[in-house]
Coordinates of C-alpha atoms in Angstrom, one line a residue:
Chain S
M1 CA -75.3 -21.0 2.9
I2 CA -78.6 -20.8 4.2
W3 CA -79.3 -18.6 7.3
N4 CA -82.4 -19.5 7.4
K5 CA -84.1 -22.8 5.7
E6 CA -87.5 -22.1 6.4
M7 CA -88.1 -18.8 4.6
E8 CA -85.6 -18.1 1.9
T9 CA -86.8 -21.7 0.7
M10 CA -90.5 -21.3 1.4
S11 CA -92.6 -21.9 -2.0
Q12 CA -93.2 -19.1 -3.7
G13 CA -97.8 -20.4 -2.9
E14 CA -96.8 -20.7 0.7
L15 CA -94.7 -17.3 0.1
R16 CA -97.5 -15.2 -0.8
C17 CA -100.3 -16.0 1.8
R18 CA -98.7 -15.0 4.6
Q19 CA -97.2 -11.9 2.1
G20 CA -101.4 -11.4 2.0
E21 CA -102.0 -11.8 6.0
N22 CA -98.6 -9.0 6.5
L23 CA -99.7 -7.0 4.4
V24 CA -104.1 -7.2 5.6
K25 CA -102.1 -6.6 8.9
L26 CA -100.3 -3.6 7.8
V27 CA -102.9 -1.6 6.1
N28 CA -105.3 -1.4 8.8
T29 CA -102.4 -1.0 11.2
L30 CA -101.6 2.6 9.0
Y31 CA -105.0 3.6 8.8
G32 CA -105.2 3.8 12.3
K33 CA -102.2 5.0 13.6
V34 CA -100.7 7.1 10.8
P35 CA -102.4 9.7 10.1
F36 CA -100.1 10.3 7.0
Y37 CA -101.7 6.6 5.5
R38 CA -105.5 7.3 6.4
R39 CA -105.7 10.1 4.5
K40 CA -103.5 9.2 1.3
M41 CA -105.7 5.9 1.4
E42 CA -109.1 8.2 1.8
E43 CA -107.9 10.7 -0.8
K44 CA -107.7 7.1 -3.3
G45 CA -110.8 5.4 -1.7
I46 CA -109.3 2.6 0.1
S47 CA -110.2 1.2 2.7
P48 CA -109.0 -1.3 4.8
S49 CA -111.7 -4.0 4.1
D50 CA -110.7 -3.4 0.2
V51 CA -107.5 -5.0 0.8
S52 CA -107.2 -9.3 1.6
S53 CA -104.3 -11.1 -0.1
I54 CA -100.8 -9.8 -1.6
D55 CA -102.6 -8.9 -5.1
D56 CA -103.8 -5.7 -3.6
I57 CA -100.9 -3.8 -3.1
S58 CA -101.8 -2.4 -6.8
L59 CA -104.7 -0.8 -4.9
L60 CA -102.7 0.9 -1.8
P61 CA -101.0 4.6 -2.2
F62 CA -97.3 4.9 -3.2
T63 CA -95.0 7.1 0.0
T64 CA -92.3 8.9 -2.3
K65 CA -88.5 10.5 -0.5
D66 CA -90.1 14.0 -0.4
E67 CA -93.3 12.9 1.5
M68 CA -91.1 10.4 3.9
R69 CA -89.1 14.6 4.3
E70 CA -92.1 16.7 4.6
V71 CA -93.5 14.8 7.7
Y72 CA -89.8 15.1 9.6
P73 CA -88.8 13.7 11.5
Y74 CA -92.0 11.6 13.7
G75 CA -94.8 11.9 10.9
L76 CA -94.6 7.5 10.3
L77 CA -94.5 6.9 13.5
S78 CA -96.8 4.1 13.9
V79 CA -96.1 3.4 17.4
E80 CA -95.1 5.1 20.8
K81 CA -92.6 7.1 20.9
R82 CA -91.5 4.4 23.6
E83 CA -91.7 1.1 21.8
I84 CA -88.5 2.8 20.5
V85 CA -85.2 2.2 20.3
E86 CA -82.7 3.5 18.0
V87 CA -83.8 6.0 15.2
H88 CA -81.6 6.5 12.0
M89 CA -81.6 9.0 9.7
S90 CA -80.1 10.1 5.8
S91 CA -77.7 12.8 5.4
G92 CA -80.1 15.6 4.6
T93 CA -77.7 16.7 1.9
T94 CA -80.7 17.2 -1.1
G95 CA -83.4 18.1 2.1
K96 CA -84.5 17.3 5.3
S97 CA -83.7 13.4 6.0
V98 CA -85.1 10.5 5.8
V99 CA -86.6 8.7 9.2
D100 CA -86.7 5.4 10.3
A101 CA -86.8 4.9 13.6
Y102 CA -86.4 0.3 14.9
T103 CA -88.5 -0.7 18.0
K104 CA -87.2 -4.5 18.9
N105 CA -89.0 -6.5 16.5
D106 CA -87.3 -4.3 13.6
I107 CA -84.3 -3.9 15.1
D108 CA -84.4 -8.4 15.0
I109 CA -85.5 -8.6 11.6
W110 CA -83.0 -6.1 10.8
G111 CA -80.0 -8.3 12.2
E112 CA -82.4 -10.9 10.9
V113 CA -81.7 -10.7 7.4
M114 CA -78.3 -8.8 7.1
A115 CA -77.5 -12.8 8.7
R116 CA -78.6 -13.9 5.7
T117 CA -77.2 -11.6 3.6
L118 CA -73.7 -12.5 5.3
S119 CA -74.0 -16.1 5.3
M120 CA -75.0 -15.2 0.9
G121 CA -71.2 -15.1 1.3
G122 CA -70.3 -17.8 4.3
T123 CA -69.9 -15.8 7.0
T124 CA -70.2 -18.0 10.5
S125 CA -69.2 -17.0 13.7
D126 CA -65.7 -18.0 12.1
D127 CA -65.2 -14.8 10.6
I128 CA -64.0 -11.5 11.3
V129 CA -65.7 -9.0 9.6
Q130 CA -64.3 -5.5 9.4
N131 CA -66.6 -3.5 9.1
A132 CA -66.3 -0.1 7.1
F133 CA -69.9 0.7 6.3
G134 CA -70.1 4.3 9.0
Y135 CA -71.4 3.6 12.2
G136 CA -73.6 6.4 13.2
L137 CA -77.1 7.5 12.3
F138 CA -75.6 6.2 8.4
T139 CA -77.6 2.8 8.5
G140 CA -74.9 0.8 7.0
G141 CA -72.2 0.4 9.9
F142 CA -75.2 -0.9 12.5
G143 CA -77.0 -3.1 9.9
V144 CA -73.9 -5.2 9.0
H145 CA -73.2 -5.1 13.1
Y146 CA -76.4 -6.5 13.6
G147 CA -76.5 -9.0 11.9
A148 CA -72.9 -10.2 12.4
G149 CA -73.8 -10.5 15.4
K150 CA -76.8 -12.6 14.8
I151 CA -74.6 -14.5 13.5
G152 CA -71.3 -14.4 16.7
A153 CA -68.8 -13.5 14.0
T154 CA -66.4 -11.2 15.4
V155 CA -66.4 -7.9 14.6
L156 CA -64.4 -5.6 14.1
P157 CA -66.6 -2.0 14.1
I158 CA -64.0 0.3 12.1
S159 CA -66.7 2.7 10.8
G160 CA -65.5 4.5 7.2
G161 CA -62.4 6.5 6.2
N162 CA -58.9 6.9 8.3
T163 CA -57.0 4.0 5.8
K164 CA -54.2 3.8 7.1
R165 CA -55.8 2.0 10.2
Q166 CA -57.9 0.4 7.9
I167 CA -54.8 -1.9 6.7
D168 CA -53.6 -2.0 9.6
V169 CA -56.7 -3.7 11.7
M170 CA -56.5 -5.4 8.6
L171 CA -53.3 -7.0 9.1
D172 CA -52.7 -7.3 12.3
F173 CA -56.4 -8.9 12.7
G174 CA -56.5 -11.1 10.0
S175 CA -60.0 -9.6 8.9
T176 CA -61.6 -12.4 6.5
V177 CA -64.7 -10.2 5.6
I178 CA -65.2 -6.9 4.6
T179 CA -67.6 -4.7 4.5
C180 CA -68.0 -1.3 2.2
T181 CA -68.8 0.7 -0.6
P182 CA -66.9 -0.4 -3.8
S183 CA -65.3 2.9 -4.1
Y184 CA -64.2 2.5 -1.3
S185 CA -62.8 -1.6 -1.7
L186 CA -60.9 -0.4 -4.1
Y187 CA -59.2 2.7 -3.2
L188 CA -58.6 0.8 0.1
A189 CA -57.2 -1.3 -2.5
E190 CA -54.4 1.1 -3.9
F191 CA -54.2 2.6 -0.7
G192 CA -52.1 -0.5 0.4
K193 CA -50.6 -1.9 -2.4
E194 CA -49.1 1.4 -2.6
E195 CA -48.1 0.7 1.0
G196 CA -46.5 -2.5 0.2
V197 CA -49.5 -5.1 1.3
D198 CA -49.9 -8.0 -0.9
F199 CA -53.1 -8.4 -0.7
S200 CA -53.1 -12.1 -1.7
K201 CA -51.6 -13.2 1.0
L202 CA -53.8 -11.8 3.2
K203 CA -57.2 -14.2 5.3
L204 CA -60.2 -11.3 3.2
R205 CA -61.6 -13.7 1.5
A206 CA -65.0 -11.7 1.2
G207 CA -66.8 -9.1 0.7
F208 CA -69.9 -7.1 1.1
F209 CA -70.3 -3.6 -1.2
G210 CA -73.6 -1.7 -2.1
A211 CA -74.9 2.0 -1.2
E212 CA -73.6 2.6 -4.2
P213 CA -74.3 0.6 -8.1
W214 CA -71.6 -0.6 -9.1
S215 CA -70.6 -3.5 -12.6
E216 CA -69.7 -6.9 -13.3
S217 CA -66.3 -4.5 -14.6
M218 CA -65.8 -2.8 -11.1
R219 CA -66.9 -6.4 -9.8
E220 CA -63.4 -8.2 -11.3
E221 CA -61.5 -5.3 -10.7
I222 CA -62.1 -5.9 -6.4
E223 CA -62.4 -9.4 -7.1
S224 CA -58.6 -9.4 -8.7
K225 CA -57.0 -6.6 -6.2
L226 CA -58.6 -7.5 -3.4
H227 CA -58.3 -11.2 -3.7
L228 CA -61.6 -12.0 -2.6
K229 CA -65.3 -13.4 -3.6
A230 CA -67.6 -9.8 -3.8
F231 CA -71.2 -9.6 -3.1
D232 CA -73.6 -6.6 -4.2
I233 CA -76.3 -6.0 -1.5
Y234 CA -78.8 -3.5 -0.9
G235 CA -80.4 -1.5 0.5
L236 CA -82.4 2.2 1.4
T237 CA -83.0 3.9 4.7
E238 CA -86.2 4.6 4.2
I239 CA -87.0 0.7 4.5
I240 CA -84.5 -0.5 7.1
G241 CA -80.8 0.0 5.2
P242 CA -78.6 -2.9 4.1
G243 CA -80.2 -6.0 3.8
V244 CA -83.4 -5.2 1.3
A245 CA -81.4 -8.3 -0.9
A246 CA -78.4 -10.1 -0.9
E247 CA -76.7 -11.7 -4.0
C248 CA -75.2 -15.6 -2.8
E249 CA -73.2 -16.9 -4.2
F250 CA -73.4 -17.2 -7.9
H251 CA -74.0 -13.9 -8.5
N252 CA -76.8 -13.2 -10.7
G253 CA -78.8 -10.6 -9.3
L254 CA -79.4 -10.3 -5.8
H255 CA -82.4 -12.4 -3.6
I256 CA -84.6 -10.3 -2.2
F257 CA -85.7 -10.7 1.5
E258 CA -89.7 -10.9 0.6
D259 CA -91.0 -11.8 3.5
H260 CA -90.3 -8.5 4.7
F261 CA -90.3 -6.3 1.5
Y262 CA -92.8 -6.5 -1.1
P263 CA -91.1 -5.7 -4.5
E264 CA -92.7 -4.3 -7.1
I265 CA -91.4 -2.6 -10.3
I266 CA -93.4 -0.6 -11.8
S267 CA -93.0 1.8 -15.1
Q268 CA -91.5 5.6 -12.7
E269 CA -94.3 7.4 -16.1
T270 CA -96.9 5.7 -15.6
G271 CA -95.9 4.1 -12.1
E272 CA -98.3 0.9 -13.3
P273 CA -96.9 -2.3 -13.2
V274 CA -93.9 -3.0 -15.9
K275 CA -94.0 -7.0 -17.9
E276 CA -92.8 -9.3 -16.4
G277 CA -88.6 -9.3 -16.5
E278 CA -88.5 -5.1 -18.2
K279 CA -87.3 -3.7 -16.0
G280 CA -89.0 0.4 -14.6
E281 CA -88.4 1.6 -10.9
L282 CA -88.8 -0.1 -7.6
V283 CA -91.4 -0.4 -5.3
I284 CA -90.8 -1.7 -1.8
T285 CA -93.6 -2.6 1.0
T286 CA -92.2 -2.6 4.4
L287 CA -94.5 -6.3 5.6
T288 CA -93.2 -6.4 9.3
K289 CA -91.9 -3.5 10.7
T290 CA -93.7 -1.7 13.2
G291 CA -91.7 1.5 14.2
T292 CA -92.4 3.1 10.4
P293 CA -93.7 0.9 8.3
I294 CA -93.5 2.5 4.9
L295 CA -96.5 1.6 2.1
R296 CA -95.7 1.1 -1.5
Y297 CA -92.0 3.7 -1.5
R298 CA -90.1 4.0 -5.0
T299 CA -87.4 3.7 -4.8
R300 CA -85.4 5.4 -7.8
D301 CA -83.4 2.6 -8.4
I302 CA -84.1 0.6 -11.9
T303 CA -83.6 -2.8 -12.6
Y304 CA -85.4 -5.8 -13.1
F305 CA -87.1 -9.1 -12.0
I306 CA -85.1 -11.6 -13.6
N307 CA -86.3 -15.0 -13.0
E308 CA -85.0 -17.8 -12.7
K309 CA -85.0 -21.3 -10.2
C310 CA -82.0 -20.3 -8.4
P311 CA -79.0 -23.6 -7.9
C312 CA -78.7 -22.0 -4.6
G313 CA -81.8 -23.0 -3.5
R314 CA -83.9 -20.0 -2.0
T315 CA -86.8 -19.4 -4.2
L316 CA -86.5 -15.3 -2.5
R317 CA -87.1 -13.8 -6.1
K318 CA -84.0 -12.2 -7.8
M319 CA -83.5 -8.9 -9.2
H320 CA -81.1 -7.6 -11.7
R321 CA -77.7 -5.9 -9.9
L322 CA -79.1 -2.1 -10.0
L323 CA -78.4 -0.1 -12.9
G324 CA -78.6 3.1 -11.6
R325 CA -80.9 5.5 -10.4
T326 CA -84.0 8.0 -12.3
D327 CA -82.3 10.2 -10.4
D328 CA -78.5 9.8 -11.4
M329 CA -80.3 9.1 -14.8
L330 CA -78.5 11.4 -17.5
I331 CA -80.6 12.7 -20.2
I332 CA -77.3 13.3 -22.9
R333 CA -79.0 15.4 -26.1
G334 CA -81.9 12.2 -25.7
V335 CA -80.8 9.4 -25.1
N336 CA -80.6 7.7 -21.6
I337 CA -77.6 6.9 -19.2
F338 CA -76.8 5.5 -16.2
P339 CA -73.0 6.3 -15.1
S340 CA -73.2 2.3 -14.3
Q341 CA -73.6 1.6 -17.9
I342 CA -70.7 4.1 -19.1
E343 CA -68.7 2.9 -15.7
Q344 CA -68.7 -1.1 -18.2
V345 CA -67.6 0.0 -21.1
L346 CA -65.4 1.5 -20.2
F347 CA -63.5 -1.3 -18.4
R348 CA -63.7 -3.4 -20.8
I349 CA -60.9 -1.3 -22.1
E350 CA -57.6 -3.2 -21.1
G351 CA -55.7 -1.1 -18.7
V352 CA -58.5 1.7 -17.8
E353 CA -58.9 1.5 -14.1
P354 CA -62.5 2.6 -12.0
H355 CA -61.2 6.0 -11.1
Y356 CA -63.7 8.0 -13.9
Q357 CA -66.1 11.4 -13.7
L358 CA -68.9 12.2 -15.6
I359 CA -69.0 16.1 -16.2
V360 CA -72.2 17.1 -18.5
E361 CA -72.5 20.8 -19.9
R362 CA -75.2 22.6 -21.7
K363 CA -72.9 24.7 -25.3
G364 CA -75.8 26.4 -26.3
H365 CA -78.7 24.5 -26.7
L366 CA -76.8 21.2 -26.8
D367 CA -75.8 18.9 -23.7
T368 CA -72.1 18.0 -24.4
L369 CA -70.6 14.8 -22.2
E370 CA -67.2 14.8 -21.2
V371 CA -65.8 11.5 -19.2
Q372 CA -62.5 12.1 -17.5
V373 CA -60.7 8.7 -17.0
E374 CA -57.7 8.5 -14.9
M375 CA -54.2 7.6 -16.7
N376 CA -52.4 4.8 -15.4
E377 CA -49.0 2.5 -15.3
A378 CA -51.0 0.2 -18.3
I379 CA -52.8 2.7 -20.3
F380 CA -48.7 5.7 -20.2
S381 CA -47.5 5.8 -23.6
D382 CA -44.8 7.7 -24.5
E383 CA -46.8 8.6 -27.6
I384 CA -49.0 11.3 -28.1
R385 CA -51.3 9.4 -30.6
R386 CA -51.5 6.5 -28.9
L387 CA -53.0 8.0 -26.0
E388 CA -55.1 9.8 -28.2
S389 CA -56.3 6.7 -30.5
L390 CA -56.7 4.6 -26.4
E391 CA -59.0 8.7 -26.2
R392 CA -60.9 8.3 -29.8
N393 CA -61.0 4.4 -28.4
M394 CA -62.6 4.7 -26.0
E395 CA -65.0 7.4 -27.9
K396 CA -65.9 4.5 -30.0
E397 CA -66.5 1.8 -27.6
L398 CA -68.6 4.1 -26.0
H399 CA -70.6 5.7 -29.2
S400 CA -71.9 1.6 -30.3
N401 CA -72.8 0.6 -26.8
L402 CA -74.8 3.4 -25.9
G403 CA -75.2 5.3 -28.4
I404 CA -73.9 9.1 -27.0
H405 CA -71.3 11.4 -28.2
A406 CA -69.1 11.8 -25.2
K407 CA -65.5 13.7 -25.8
V408 CA -63.1 11.4 -23.4
K409 CA -59.8 12.9 -21.4
L410 CA -57.5 11.5 -19.7
V411 CA -56.2 13.0 -16.7
E412 CA -53.8 12.9 -14.5
P413 CA -53.7 10.0 -11.8
K414 CA -55.3 10.6 -8.8
S415 CA -56.8 14.0 -10.2
I416 CA -60.2 12.6 -9.3
S417 CA -61.2 13.0 -5.5
R418 CA -61.2 8.9 -3.7
S419 CA -64.2 8.9 -2.0
E420 CA -64.7 7.4 1.2
G421 CA -68.0 6.3 0.9
K422 CA -70.6 6.8 -1.7
A423 CA -68.2 7.9 -4.9
K424 CA -69.5 11.3 -6.9
R425 CA -69.8 10.0 -10.4
I426 CA -71.3 13.1 -11.9
I427 CA -70.8 16.7 -12.7
D428 CA -73.7 18.2 -13.9
K429 CA -72.8 21.9 -15.0
R430 CA -75.9 22.8 -17.2
N431 CA -78.4 25.3 -15.8
L432 CA -81.7 24.1 -15.8
R433 CA -84.6 25.7 -15.7
Chain R
M1 CA -26.0 4.3 -26.1
I2 CA -29.3 3.8 -25.6
I3 CA -30.4 6.5 -23.7
K4 CA -33.3 6.8 -20.8
Q5 CA -36.0 9.4 -20.9
L6 CA -38.0 10.8 -18.6
S7 CA -41.8 11.0 -20.4
I8 CA -44.4 13.0 -18.2
F9 CA -48.2 12.9 -18.9
L10 CA -49.4 16.6 -17.7
E11 CA -53.1 18.0 -18.3
N12 CA -53.2 21.4 -19.4
K13 CA -53.1 22.7 -16.1
T14 CA -51.1 25.8 -14.4
G15 CA -48.3 25.5 -12.3
R16 CA -47.8 21.8 -12.9
V17 CA -44.2 22.1 -15.0
C18 CA -43.3 23.9 -12.0
D19 CA -43.9 21.8 -9.7
I20 CA -42.0 19.2 -12.1
A21 CA -39.1 21.3 -11.8
S22 CA -39.5 22.0 -8.1
I23 CA -39.3 18.3 -8.1
L24 CA -36.5 18.2 -9.5
G25 CA -34.5 20.7 -7.7
D26 CA -35.0 20.6 -4.3
N27 CA -33.9 16.3 -5.3
N28 CA -29.9 17.9 -6.0
I29 CA -31.0 16.8 -10.4
N30 CA -30.1 18.3 -13.5
I31 CA -32.2 18.9 -16.1
R32 CA -29.9 18.1 -19.7
A33 CA -32.7 18.6 -22.6
L34 CA -36.2 19.6 -22.2
S35 CA -39.0 18.8 -24.7
L36 CA -43.1 19.5 -24.2
A37 CA -45.7 18.3 -26.9
D38 CA -49.2 19.0 -26.2
T39 CA -52.9 18.6 -27.0
S40 CA -55.8 20.6 -26.5
D41 CA -56.2 18.4 -23.4
F42 CA -52.8 17.1 -22.1
G43 CA -48.5 16.9 -22.4
I44 CA -46.5 15.0 -22.5
M45 CA -43.3 16.0 -21.2
R46 CA -39.7 14.3 -22.0
L47 CA -36.6 15.3 -20.1
I48 CA -33.1 14.0 -20.4
V49 CA -31.2 14.2 -16.6
D50 CA -28.8 13.4 -15.2
K51 CA -29.9 11.0 -12.1
P52 CA -33.0 9.6 -14.1
D53 CA -33.6 6.8 -12.4
A54 CA -33.6 8.5 -8.9
A55 CA -36.1 11.4 -11.4
L56 CA -38.5 8.5 -11.8
A57 CA -38.7 7.2 -7.7
R58 CA -39.0 10.9 -6.9
L59 CA -42.0 11.9 -9.7
K60 CA -44.0 8.9 -9.4
E61 CA -43.7 9.4 -5.2
R62 CA -45.0 12.6 -6.1
G63 CA -48.0 10.6 -7.9
F64 CA -47.4 11.9 -11.3
S65 CA -47.6 9.0 -14.4
V66 CA -44.2 8.7 -15.6
G67 CA -42.6 6.2 -17.7
I68 CA -39.0 5.5 -19.0
T69 CA -38.4 5.2 -22.6
S70 CA -34.5 4.4 -24.4
V71 CA -34.3 7.3 -27.3
A72 CA -31.2 8.1 -29.5
A73 CA -28.7 11.5 -28.2
V74 CA -26.4 11.8 -32.3
E75 CA -24.1 14.8 -32.3
I76 CA -24.1 17.0 -35.6
P77 CA -21.8 19.8 -36.1
D78 CA -23.7 23.2 -35.0
V79 CA -23.4 24.2 -38.9
P80 CA -26.1 25.3 -41.4
G81 CA -26.7 21.3 -43.3
G82 CA -25.9 19.6 -39.7
L83 CA -28.9 18.2 -39.8
A84 CA -29.7 17.9 -43.2
S85 CA -27.0 15.3 -43.6
V86 CA -27.9 13.0 -40.7
M87 CA -31.5 12.8 -42.1
K88 CA -30.1 11.9 -45.3
T89 CA -28.3 9.0 -43.5
I90 CA -31.4 7.6 -41.4
E91 CA -33.6 8.9 -44.7
S92 CA -32.0 6.5 -46.9
G93 CA -31.6 3.8 -43.9
G94 CA -35.2 3.7 -43.8
F95 CA -35.7 4.9 -40.0
N96 CA -38.5 6.1 -38.6
I97 CA -38.7 8.6 -36.5
E98 CA -41.8 9.1 -33.9
Y99 CA -40.7 12.5 -32.6
M100 CA -36.7 14.5 -31.7
Y101 CA -35.9 17.6 -30.3
A102 CA -32.2 19.1 -30.3
F103 CA -30.1 21.4 -27.5
V104 CA -27.1 23.1 -28.5
E105 CA -23.5 21.8 -27.2
K106 CA -22.5 24.6 -24.3
S107 CA -18.7 24.3 -24.0
H108 CA -18.6 22.3 -28.4
D109 CA -19.1 23.2 -31.7
N110 CA -22.2 20.7 -32.0
A111 CA -25.8 20.1 -31.7
I112 CA -27.4 17.5 -30.1
L113 CA -30.8 15.2 -31.9
I114 CA -32.5 13.7 -29.0
M115 CA -34.0 10.6 -31.8
R116 CA -36.9 8.6 -30.7
F117 CA -37.6 5.9 -32.8
E118 CA -40.0 2.7 -33.1
N119 CA -36.4 -0.1 -32.4
V120 CA -34.0 2.6 -31.3
E121 CA -31.9 -0.7 -30.4
N122 CA -31.2 -1.2 -34.3
V123 CA -31.0 2.2 -35.2
V124 CA -28.1 3.6 -33.0
D125 CA -26.2 0.0 -34.3
K126 CA -26.7 1.2 -37.9
L127 CA -26.2 4.6 -37.2
Y128 CA -23.4 4.0 -35.8
E129 CA -22.0 1.7 -38.9
K130 CA -22.8 4.4 -40.9
G131 CA -20.1 6.5 -38.8
V132 CA -22.8 8.6 -37.9
R133 CA -21.9 10.1 -34.4
V134 CA -24.5 8.3 -31.1
L135 CA -23.7 9.6 -28.1
K136 CA -22.9 7.5 -25.1
E137 CA -25.7 7.6 -21.4
K138 CA -21.7 8.4 -20.1
E139 CA -21.6 11.9 -22.9
V140 CA -25.1 12.6 -22.6
L141 CA -25.6 13.5 -18.3
S142 CA -21.6 14.5 -18.5
L143 CA -22.0 17.6 -20.7

């Protein structure tokens, strides 16, 4: 179901004209109202008159997360403070928070793009949306809330955690749609199963999962355990929160809502655009936001454009589901790998479940990677040699698919901590200076 | 004549054997025989207990990976050469032992061998035909 036919099926030519008009407006605003951007443009020798179409975007400066932190809390505001109606921010676990300040206009946009997102999975006013994304300063909860509200669905704003209650509410209210992180959805499935819940008898039919990279095999796992269609959604606090891009029912890439968020893919080393279809770092410009608009934000997320006409009818460009983050990327003896790639390989092996952790250490001058995989009933054997051969088999698969030498270690069930938010996959014990 | 053995997956971490023993003890389950097989990373604890089904349920509740494996219990005279005579019979039958462990009976002059074969049901029948004393479950549990 297409929420906004006009915008979501517009011809690329027409879209580029609109994007160009909005970019010109944006650059003028930023130059006039935000000293941070004026200075950056001046440093590059650019003035607003140099920008006349969307193609000129490559002249403009990037914005990084660190820069956004430096101007905490209000350094990126392009309107008077009184026009701000809501503020969200990142958790700030790795430094100062990144702030997203929304005007009334921005909240409307947010509701619009999230309504499009939820409609991709067929959400209508008949649905009951159990929103298990966290409410609060984090953007997940409110983003889904505004989108579902726009559609007119019933929202259960249960927020994250309290898994027993999640299950009870799901049963009592007959939730048809669930929204949370993919790793939490599996935790819910596991918890529910232990409580004797038969998910095939529940009314759940669609799930929207995001806030961390996940794989195709994890989708299969979620779909078979929770008996629903799983949709990948993408967004980030720096841009708006969830609602930057989402998967349609064909599950082959995420349509980017590029009338609002202009995407580029660049080489993370050179900052230049990559060749058509090559993978690189996603960069986003907010074309229509008015509170804290952002120019060419370096997301640190790795993906590539999928250039194909989507059978769903949308003309919005698609990107591949995230391959990882530049800062999640592990470099093990010179080989670049993302946890999602390891996950993909492991789950192709019969019976292996998505509970794993990567331990990186440096022994002498060599990096070592240990992949801990939880034991479960499907792979349990009474015979040591079977278990050892399972470990060796996983190591062989990792080597032949990714070219890495990892040591696979089976660990006891539930010994890897389950997260209610983003799963912690990597423990890096290397002390690199 | 097939005995239910519990097999438990253990990481090599301190306190795990103690945890299992405590769970069994707290639930009034008595251990008849025990063996621990290990590698550098993990181990498998194999147990014969008086209430295998209850033990399985309690250990599963506590999150252990536990399975029930069918094994045979063979009684041999506790004298020099006792093991050799039984092993000859097994070997001449071409049966492949996956693993085995032994314990000594308290009240008799016999030892008990717990043996795991790939096709344990068939093997037990053949051993019985050849005059090897294969114990019934009831006999093992009442030791």
